Structure formats: C-alpha cells, structure tokens
PDB file of C-alpha atoms in Angstrom:
ATOM      1  CA  MET A   1       5.582   8.908  12.907  1.00 37.00           C
ATOM      2  CA  ARG A   2       2.782  10.470  10.908  1.00 37.00           C
ATOM      3  CA  ARG A   3       4.632  13.782  10.789  1.00 37.00           C
ATOM      4  CA  ALA A   4       7.696  12.098   9.393  1.00 36.00           C
ATOM      5  CA  GLN A   5       5.630  10.284   6.777  1.00 35.00           C
ATOM      6  CA  LEU A   6       4.063  13.501   5.576  1.00 34.00           C
ATOM      7  CA  ARG A   7       7.430  15.222   5.446  1.00 34.00           C
ATOM      8  CA  PHE A   8       8.820  12.445   3.277  1.00 33.00           C
ATOM      9  CA  ALA A   9       7.308  14.384   0.388  1.00 34.00           C
ATOM     10  CA  ASP A  10      10.259  16.759   0.787  1.00 37.00           C
ATOM     11  CA  LEU A  11      12.447  14.058  -0.714  1.00 38.00           C
ATOM     12  CA  ILE A  12      10.419  13.581  -3.860  1.00 35.00           C
ATOM     13  CA  PRO A  13      11.479  15.631  -6.905  1.00 37.00           C
ATOM     14  CA  THR A  14       8.912  17.492  -8.955  1.00 35.00           C
ATOM     15  CA  SER A  15       8.780  14.778 -11.603  1.00 36.00           C
ATOM     16  CA  ALA A  16       7.650  12.256  -9.006  1.00 38.00           C
ATOM     17  CA  ALA A  17       5.307  14.485  -7.032  1.00 36.00           C
ATOM     18  CA  ALA A  18       2.289  13.030  -8.833  1.00 37.00           C
ATOM     19  CA  LEU A  19       2.963   9.731  -7.080  1.00 38.00           C
ATOM     20  CA  LEU A  20       1.708  11.149  -3.826  1.00 40.00           C
ATOM     21  CA  ILE A  21      -1.920  11.329  -2.796  1.00 41.00           C
ATOM     22  CA  THR A  22      -2.468  13.894  -0.056  1.00 41.00           C
ATOM     23  CA  LEU A  23      -5.703  14.069   1.880  1.00 45.00           C
ATOM     24  CA  SER A  24      -6.218  17.467   3.492  1.00 43.00           C
ATOM     25  CA  VAL A  25      -7.525  17.083   7.022  1.00 42.00           C
ATOM     26  CA  SER A  26      -6.820  20.595   8.275  1.00 43.00           C
ATOM     27  CA  GLY A  27     -10.474  21.566   8.144  1.00 49.00           C
ATOM     28  CA  PRO A  28     -13.568  21.735   5.934  1.00 49.00           C
ATOM     29  CA  VAL A  29     -13.308  23.406   2.543  1.00 49.00           C
ATOM     30  CA  LEU A  30     -16.598  24.833   1.389  1.00 51.00           C
ATOM     31  CA  SER A  31     -15.914  25.039  -2.350  1.00 61.00           C
ATOM     32  CA  GLN A  32     -15.552  21.347  -3.184  1.00 84.00           C
ATOM     33  CA  ASP A  33     -18.122  19.060  -4.734  1.00 87.00           C
ATOM     34  CA  ARG A  34     -18.028  15.670  -6.414  1.00 89.00           C
ATOM     35  CA  ALA A  35     -16.618  17.126  -9.624  1.00 92.00           C
ATOM     36  CA  ALA A  36     -13.742  19.127  -8.149  1.00 93.00           C
ATOM     37  CA  GLY A  37     -12.004  19.476  -4.804  1.00 93.00           C
ATOM     38  CA  PRO A  38      -8.613  20.259  -3.267  1.00 93.00           C
ATOM     39  CA  TRP A  39      -7.064  16.985  -4.479  1.00 92.00           C
ATOM     40  CA  TRP A  40      -9.406  15.764  -7.205  1.00 96.00           C
ATOM     41  CA  PRO A  41      -9.889  15.116 -10.053  1.00 96.00           C
ATOM     42  CA  HIS A  42      -6.456  13.584 -10.552  1.00 97.00           C
ATOM     43  CA  PRO A  43      -4.454  15.957 -12.787  1.00 96.00           C
ATOM     44  CA  ILE A  44      -2.906  13.102 -14.779  1.00 96.00           C
ATOM     45  CA  TRP A  45      -5.225  10.109 -14.618  1.00 97.00           C
ATOM     46  CA  GLY A  46      -8.555  11.936 -14.687  1.00 97.00           C
ATOM     47  CA  ALA A  47     -11.766  11.973 -12.676  1.00 97.00           C
ATOM     48  CA  THR A  48     -12.660   8.292 -13.084  1.00 97.00           C
ATOM     49  CA  ASP A  49      -9.277   6.819 -12.159  1.00 98.00           C
ATOM     50  CA  GLU A  50      -9.206   4.107  -9.484  1.00 98.00           C
ATOM     51  CA  ALA A  51      -5.674   2.768 -10.017  1.00 98.00           C
ATOM     52  CA  GLY A  52      -3.654   5.602  -8.482  1.00 96.00           C
ATOM     53  CA  SER A  53       0.118   5.480  -8.756  1.00 93.00           C
ATOM     54  CA  SER A  54       0.029   1.968 -10.210  1.00 96.00           C
ATOM     55  CA  ASN A  55      -0.745   3.706 -13.518  1.00 96.00           C
ATOM     56  CA  TRP A  56       2.976   4.444 -13.683  1.00 93.00           C
ATOM     57  CA  ILE A  57       3.701   0.726 -14.165  1.00 94.00           C
ATOM     58  CA  THR A  58       3.643   0.731 -17.957  1.00 94.00           C
ATOM     59  CA  PRO A  59       4.963  -2.053 -20.242  1.00 95.00           C
ATOM     60  CA  GLU A  60       7.951   0.176 -21.015  1.00 95.00           C
ATOM     61  CA  LEU A  61       8.774   0.575 -17.324  1.00 93.00           C
ATOM     62  CA  VAL A  62       8.433  -3.182 -16.753  1.00 95.00           C
ATOM     63  CA  LEU A  63      10.931  -3.865 -19.536  1.00 96.00           C
ATOM     64  CA  ARG A  64      13.391  -1.354 -18.084  1.00 94.00           C
ATOM     65  CA  ALA A  65      13.045  -2.940 -14.652  1.00 93.00           C
ATOM     66  CA  ALA A  66      13.605  -6.432 -16.055  1.00 95.00           C
ATOM     67  CA  GLN A  67      16.876  -5.290 -17.628  1.00 96.00           C
ATOM     68  CA  LEU A  68      18.209  -4.391 -14.161  1.00 93.00           C
ATOM     69  CA  VAL A  69      18.157  -8.023 -13.001  1.00 93.00           C
ATOM     70  CA  GLU A  70      21.697  -9.418 -12.730  1.00 94.00           C
ATOM     71  CA  THR A  71      21.733 -12.384 -10.330  1.00 94.00           C
ATOM     72  CA  GLY A  72      18.105 -13.495 -10.125  1.00 91.00           C
ATOM     73  CA  LYS A  73      18.365 -13.827  -6.341  1.00 92.00           C
ATOM     74  CA  VAL A  74      15.019 -13.507  -4.583  1.00 90.00           C
ATOM     75  CA  TYR A  75      14.581 -11.755  -1.221  1.00 86.00           C
ATOM     76  CA  GLU A  76      11.474 -12.608   0.765  1.00 87.00           C
ATOM     77  CA  LEU A  77      10.013  -9.396   2.177  1.00 85.00           C
ATOM     78  CA  GLY A  78       6.597 -10.683   3.212  1.00 87.00           C
ATOM     79  CA  GLN A  79       5.780 -11.706   6.758  1.00 86.00           C
ATOM     80  CA  VAL A  80       4.768 -15.329   7.233  1.00 88.00           C
ATOM     81  CA  TYR A  81       1.137 -15.755   8.285  1.00 89.00           C
ATOM     82  CA  GLU A  82       1.271 -18.137  11.222  1.00 89.00           C
ATOM     83  CA  HIS A  83      -0.312 -18.958  14.554  1.00 87.00           C
ATOM     84  CA  GLY A  84       0.754 -16.506  17.249  1.00 87.00           C
ATOM     85  CA  MET A  85       1.917 -13.801  14.840  1.00 88.00           C
ATOM     86  CA  PRO A  86       1.670 -10.156  16.042  1.00 86.00           C
ATOM     87  CA  LEU A  87      -1.739  -8.651  15.300  1.00 89.00           C
ATOM     88  CA  PHE A  88      -2.982  -5.065  15.327  1.00 89.00           C
ATOM     89  CA  GLY A  89      -5.535  -4.137  17.977  1.00 89.00           C
ATOM     90  CA  GLN A  90      -8.264  -6.742  18.466  1.00 91.00           C
ATOM     91  CA  ARG A  91      -7.847  -8.408  15.080  1.00 92.00           C
ATOM     92  CA  THR A  92      -7.746 -12.177  14.855  1.00 92.00           C
ATOM     93  CA  TYR A  93      -6.087 -14.749  12.633  1.00 93.00           C
ATOM     94  CA  THR A  94      -6.355 -18.519  12.897  1.00 93.00           C
ATOM     95  CA  MET A  95      -5.523 -21.212  10.366  1.00 92.00           C
ATOM     96  CA  THR A  96      -6.202 -24.853  11.150  1.00 94.00           C
ATOM     97  CA  ILE A  97      -6.015 -28.136   9.264  1.00 94.00           C
ATOM     98  CA  PRO A  98      -9.467 -29.765   9.520  1.00 94.00           C
ATOM     99  CA  GLY A  99      -8.453 -33.359  10.091  1.00 92.00           C
ATOM    100  CA  SER A 100      -5.304 -35.105   8.978  1.00 92.00           C
ATOM    101  CA  PRO A 101      -5.811 -36.043   6.286  1.00 95.00           C
ATOM    102  CA  SER A 102      -8.706 -33.694   5.604  1.00 96.00           C
ATOM    103  CA  GLY A 103     -10.240 -35.994   3.040  1.00 96.00           C
ATOM    104  CA  GLY A 104      -9.996 -39.341   1.334  1.00 96.00           C
ATOM    105  CA  PRO A 105      -9.049 -41.958   0.558  1.00 97.00           C
ATOM    106  CA  VAL A 106     -10.851 -41.957  -2.795  1.00 98.00           C
ATOM    107  CA  GLY A 107     -10.324 -43.615  -6.145  1.00 97.00           C
ATOM    108  CA  GLU A 108      -8.199 -46.493  -7.255  1.00 97.00           C
ATOM    109  CA  ASN A 109      -5.008 -44.871  -5.977  1.00 97.00           C
ATOM    110  CA  GLN A 110      -6.599 -44.070  -2.584  1.00 98.00           C
ATOM    111  CA  LEU A 111      -5.960 -40.316  -2.882  1.00 98.00           C
ATOM    112  CA  VAL A 112      -5.856 -38.315   0.365  1.00 98.00           C
ATOM    113  CA  TRP A 113      -5.345 -34.587   0.924  1.00 97.00           C
ATOM    114  CA  HIS A 114      -4.936 -31.735   3.376  1.00 97.00           C
ATOM    115  CA  ASP A 115      -7.115 -28.598   3.360  1.00 97.00           C
ATOM    116  CA  GLU A 116      -6.882 -25.379   5.347  1.00 95.00           C
ATOM    117  CA  PHE A 117      -9.565 -23.581   7.336  1.00 94.00           C
ATOM    118  CA  LEU A 118      -8.938 -19.858   7.731  1.00 92.00           C
ATOM    119  CA  CYS A 119     -10.738 -17.555  10.158  1.00 93.00           C
ATOM    120  CA  GLY A 120      -9.658 -13.968  10.641  1.00 90.00           C
ATOM    121  CA  GLU A 121      -9.279 -10.517   9.161  1.00 88.00           C
ATOM    122  CA  ILE A 122      -7.031  -9.426   6.324  1.00 83.00           C
ATOM    123  CA  GLY A 123      -6.614  -5.777   7.317  1.00 82.00           C
ATOM    124  CA  GLN A 124      -3.617  -4.750   9.429  1.00 84.00           C
ATOM    125  CA  ILE A 125      -2.270  -8.261   9.895  1.00 86.00           C
ATOM    126  CA  GLY A 126       0.828  -9.636   8.233  1.00 84.00           C
ATOM    127  CA  THR A 127       2.081  -8.074   5.027  1.00 86.00           C
ATOM    128  CA  GLN A 128      -0.529  -6.183   3.051  1.00 85.00           C
ATOM    129  CA  LEU A 129      -1.086  -3.639   0.319  1.00 88.00           C
ATOM    130  CA  ASP A 130      -3.933  -1.219   0.964  1.00 91.00           C
ATOM    131  CA  GLY A 131      -6.217  -0.367  -1.924  1.00 93.00           C
ATOM    132  CA  PRO A 132      -7.119   3.235  -2.805  1.00 96.00           C
ATOM    133  CA  GLY A 133     -10.431   2.886  -0.972  1.00 97.00           C
ATOM    134  CA  HIS A 134      -8.779   2.149   2.375  1.00 95.00           C
ATOM    135  CA  ILE A 135      -8.233   5.694   3.657  1.00 95.00           C
ATOM    136  CA  GLY A 136     -10.537   8.683   3.332  1.00 97.00           C
ATOM    137  CA  THR A 137     -11.417  11.820   5.252  1.00 96.00           C
ATOM    138  CA  ARG A 138     -14.692  13.431   6.301  1.00 96.00           C
ATOM    139  CA  MET A 139     -15.277  16.716   4.483  1.00 94.00           C
ATOM    140  CA  ARG A 140     -17.954  19.382   4.201  1.00 92.00           C
ATOM    141  CA  MET A 141     -19.160  19.866   0.649  1.00 90.00           C
ATOM    142  CA  ALA A 142     -20.304  23.017  -1.136  1.00 88.00           C
ATOM    143  CA  ASP A 143     -23.970  22.284  -0.399  1.00 89.00           C
ATOM    144  CA  GLY A 144     -23.260  22.105   3.341  1.00 90.00           C
ATOM    145  CA  THR A 145     -23.503  18.332   3.652  1.00 91.00           C
ATOM    146  CA  GLU A 146     -20.683  16.268   5.107  1.00 92.00           C
ATOM    147  CA  THR A 147     -19.430  12.988   3.702  1.00 93.00           C
ATOM    148  CA  GLU A 148     -16.400  10.748   3.738  1.00 96.00           C
ATOM    149  CA  VAL A 149     -14.270  11.312   0.639  1.00 97.00           C
ATOM    150  CA  PHE A 150     -11.683   8.894  -0.714  1.00 97.00           C
ATOM    151  CA  TYR A 151      -9.060   8.879  -3.456  1.00 97.00           C
ATOM    152  CA  ASN A 152      -9.883  11.025  -6.475  1.00 98.00           C
ATOM    153  CA  GLY A 153     -12.947  12.507  -4.791  1.00 97.00           C
ATOM    154  CA  PHE A 154     -15.035   9.333  -4.654  1.00 97.00           C
ATOM    155  CA  PRO A 155     -17.655   9.804  -1.890  1.00 96.00           C
ATOM    156  CA  LEU A 156     -18.671   7.098   0.538  1.00 96.00           C
ATOM    157  CA  SER A 157     -21.985   6.638  -1.283  1.00 96.00           C
ATOM    158  CA  GLU A 158     -20.106   5.398  -4.365  1.00 97.00           C
ATOM    159  CA  VAL A 159     -17.407   3.449  -2.537  1.00 98.00           C
ATOM    160  CA  ALA A 160     -19.195   1.545   0.239  1.00 96.00           C
ATOM    161  CA  GLY A 161     -20.251  -2.068  -0.260  1.00 93.00           C
ATOM    162  CA  THR A 162     -21.068  -4.849   2.183  1.00 94.00           C
ATOM    163  CA  TYR A 163     -19.274  -7.599   0.264  1.00 93.00           C
ATOM    164  CA  GLY A 164     -16.408  -5.511  -1.058  1.00 93.00           C
ATOM    165  CA  LEU A 165     -15.987  -1.911  -2.150  1.00 96.00           C
ATOM    166  CA  ASN A 166     -18.022  -0.818  -5.163  1.00 98.00           C
ATOM    167  CA  LYS A 167     -15.253   1.611  -6.143  1.00 98.00           C
ATOM    168  CA  LEU A 168     -11.531   1.866  -5.343  1.00 98.00           C
ATOM    169  CA  GLY A 169     -11.094  -1.821  -4.504  1.00 96.00           C
ATOM    170  CA  ILE A 170      -7.639  -3.400  -4.554  1.00 95.00           C
ATOM    171  CA  GLU A 171      -8.539  -5.148  -7.822  1.00 96.00           C
ATOM    172  CA  ASN A 172      -8.076  -1.779  -9.539  1.00 97.00           C
ATOM    173  CA  ILE A 173      -4.367  -1.688  -8.683  1.00 97.00           C
ATOM    174  CA  LYS A 174      -2.348  -2.768 -11.703  1.00 95.00           C
ATOM    175  CA  PRO A 175       0.278  -5.531 -11.337  1.00 94.00           C
ATOM    176  CA  ILE A 176       3.452  -4.084  -9.844  1.00 92.00           C
ATOM    177  CA  PHE A 177       6.740  -5.052 -11.474  1.00 92.00           C
ATOM    178  CA  THR A 178       9.286  -2.287 -11.155  1.00 90.00           C
ATOM    179  CA  ARG A 179      12.663  -1.490  -9.691  1.00 89.00           C
ATOM    180  CA  GLY A 180      13.015  -1.212  -5.945  1.00 87.00           C
ATOM    181  CA  ILE A 181      15.470   0.972  -4.053  1.00 90.00           C
ATOM    182  CA  LEU A 182      16.779  -0.294  -0.726  1.00 90.00           C
ATOM    183  CA  ILE A 183      17.460   2.598   1.635  1.00 95.00           C
ATOM    184  CA  ASP A 184      19.546   1.018   4.395  1.00 97.00           C
ATOM    185  CA  ILE A 185      18.712   3.059   7.489  1.00 97.00           C
ATOM    186  CA  ALA A 186      20.052   0.402   9.855  1.00 97.00           C
ATOM    187  CA  GLY A 187      23.345   0.282   7.975  1.00 97.00           C
ATOM    188  CA  ALA A 188      23.673   4.054   8.154  1.00 97.00           C
ATOM    189  CA  LYS A 189      23.183   3.827  11.925  1.00 97.00           C
ATOM    190  CA  GLY A 190      25.754   1.044  12.234  1.00 97.00           C
ATOM    191  CA  VAL A 191      23.325  -1.605  13.483  1.00 98.00           C
ATOM    192  CA  ASP A 192      21.893  -4.795  12.013  1.00 96.00           C
ATOM    193  CA  VAL A 193      18.309  -4.032  13.047  1.00 95.00           C
ATOM    194  CA  LEU A 194      16.693  -0.799  14.224  1.00 97.00           C
ATOM    195  CA  ASP A 195      14.942  -0.764  17.584  1.00 95.00           C
ATOM    196  CA  HIS A 196      11.283  -1.700  17.164  1.00 90.00           C
ATOM    197  CA  ALA A 197      10.183   1.776  18.341  1.00 93.00           C
ATOM    198  CA  TYR A 198      12.736   3.753  16.313  1.00 96.00           C
ATOM    199  CA  GLU A 199      11.155   6.537  14.258  1.00 96.00           C
ATOM    200  CA  VAL A 200      12.765   6.917  10.842  1.00 97.00           C
ATOM    201  CA  THR A 201      13.093  10.599   9.942  1.00 97.00           C
ATOM    202  CA  VAL A 202      13.720  12.423   6.684  1.00 96.00           C
ATOM    203  CA  ALA A 203      17.213  13.201   7.981  1.00 97.00           C
ATOM    204  CA  ASP A 204      17.801   9.456   8.410  1.00 97.00           C
ATOM    205  CA  VAL A 205      16.754   8.811   4.820  1.00 96.00           C
ATOM    206  CA  ARG A 206      19.053  11.527   3.509  1.00 95.00           C
ATOM    207  CA  GLU A 207      21.927  10.179   5.608  1.00 97.00           C
ATOM    208  CA  ALA A 208      21.409   6.676   4.220  1.00 97.00           C
ATOM    209  CA  LEU A 209      21.213   7.940   0.643  1.00 96.00           C
ATOM    210  CA  GLN A 210      24.479   9.837   1.074  1.00 96.00           C
ATOM    211  CA  ARG A 211      26.142   6.716   2.506  1.00 97.00           C
ATOM    212  CA  GLN A 212      24.951   4.734  -0.511  1.00 97.00           C
ATOM    213  CA  GLY A 213      26.263   7.320  -2.964  1.00 96.00           C
ATOM    214  CA  MET A 214      22.751   8.252  -4.051  1.00 95.00           C
ATOM    215  CA  GLU A 215      20.871  11.510  -4.449  1.00 91.00           C
ATOM    216  CA  GLU A 216      17.229  12.374  -3.963  1.00 87.00           C
ATOM    217  CA  SER A 217      16.788  12.560  -7.730  1.00 87.00           C
ATOM    218  CA  ASP A 218      17.572   8.823  -7.873  1.00 86.00           C
ATOM    219  CA  LEU A 219      14.145   8.215  -6.318  1.00 84.00           C
ATOM    220  CA  ALA A 220      12.321   9.542  -9.376  1.00 73.00           C
ATOM    221  CA  PRO A 221      10.237   6.942 -11.274  1.00 63.00           C
TER     222      PRO A 221
END
C-alpha cells in the first residue's frame, strides 16, 4: 500500500507537485543541517512555514469553490465515534454518560442535563486529519549527529512537547474549504464497495478517471 501511495505522485501535474511533502528515508544524507536539507526549506512557503499545503486555501480559492455548489446536498464522510468501533492496534476509546441525568435539577425551572465522559486516544481512531508534526524521519546531520526531522526541516528538539507539539501542531493548518473530486474506484470495478483488503493502485485511479471523463490535469489545484 505504501508503494502505491508514493507512486500516486505520478498522477500529479507539475503545477500541483508542490502539494506533496516527501520524506527521504533511503539513507542518511551528510550535507543537511537545520537551515537546508533535501526537502527543506519549503521552496514556496519558506523556512518558517508550519501550514503546509493548506496555504493553497486562499480567499480566492474559497470563492471559486463556493461557486461550484449547485444543490447544497451534504454527504457525511466522517466515521461515527461510538462504542465498539474499530480501533488501530492497542488504542482505546470509551464515551460514557455519567449519570442520567448527569446533573440537576437546579433553578426555578428545575433544569437537568446530560454530560459526556470521554477516555481514549485521538490518533488512529475514527476519522482524523494528521498535522504536519505527525510524521518525521530520523536523519544524520552534517555535524554527524542524528535527530528526528519533520516537515520543513523542523528537528525534534523544536517540535516535541509534553502537552502538545511546540511546532507543527494541527492548529497551524488553515481552515479547509475547497472543491473535492470523487474518484469512484468501486464504480470503475463494477461493485458497490471494494473489498476491505483491496489495494488501490495508480492504474485503478487512471481507470476511474477515464470512466468519469476526466484527465490527470483535472486534479491540479
């Protein structure tokens, strides 16, 4: 699956290539330091950027996306967080209602209410959006030391924080309102739902685009 994900870059035209962040893990590179490395500083957003591809979501792009709305129909793509939902590895998720009602009655109108108690992890459960500080790679620097390096060359020493990342946290991602392109792989295969273990390939994506009367250039921002 990882191979297919990396090869997906073959579909992206030159104008959209800057959307991709590639972390080289083929081996140590001895020439990099904090100021410059094989994939930093970012050639468009600069050395201090923490927002990544969300920088593309400009007011002009938001207006163009809004003009594409025709019916106003909403499709729910998020997975419901619920008891017994599939979880990755040893992660946990539990939500309970502490008492029913949880509080009250109070006041002249005898107000009562329900609260929620949540215990679990937010990574790799349900629907999520990873921040730019989620994935890094261990690299050897020019001075011979080794450190974990994240998006735009930020080293672990600048990123790590016990109560949240000091750099590259999800709060740096700008609000996302843009057009979305549905690539119907299942439809191209003539099924309603793909098998849970089916590996989507670049060839599958191209087949679906052709079926939909689209070209790879249609994926440009």
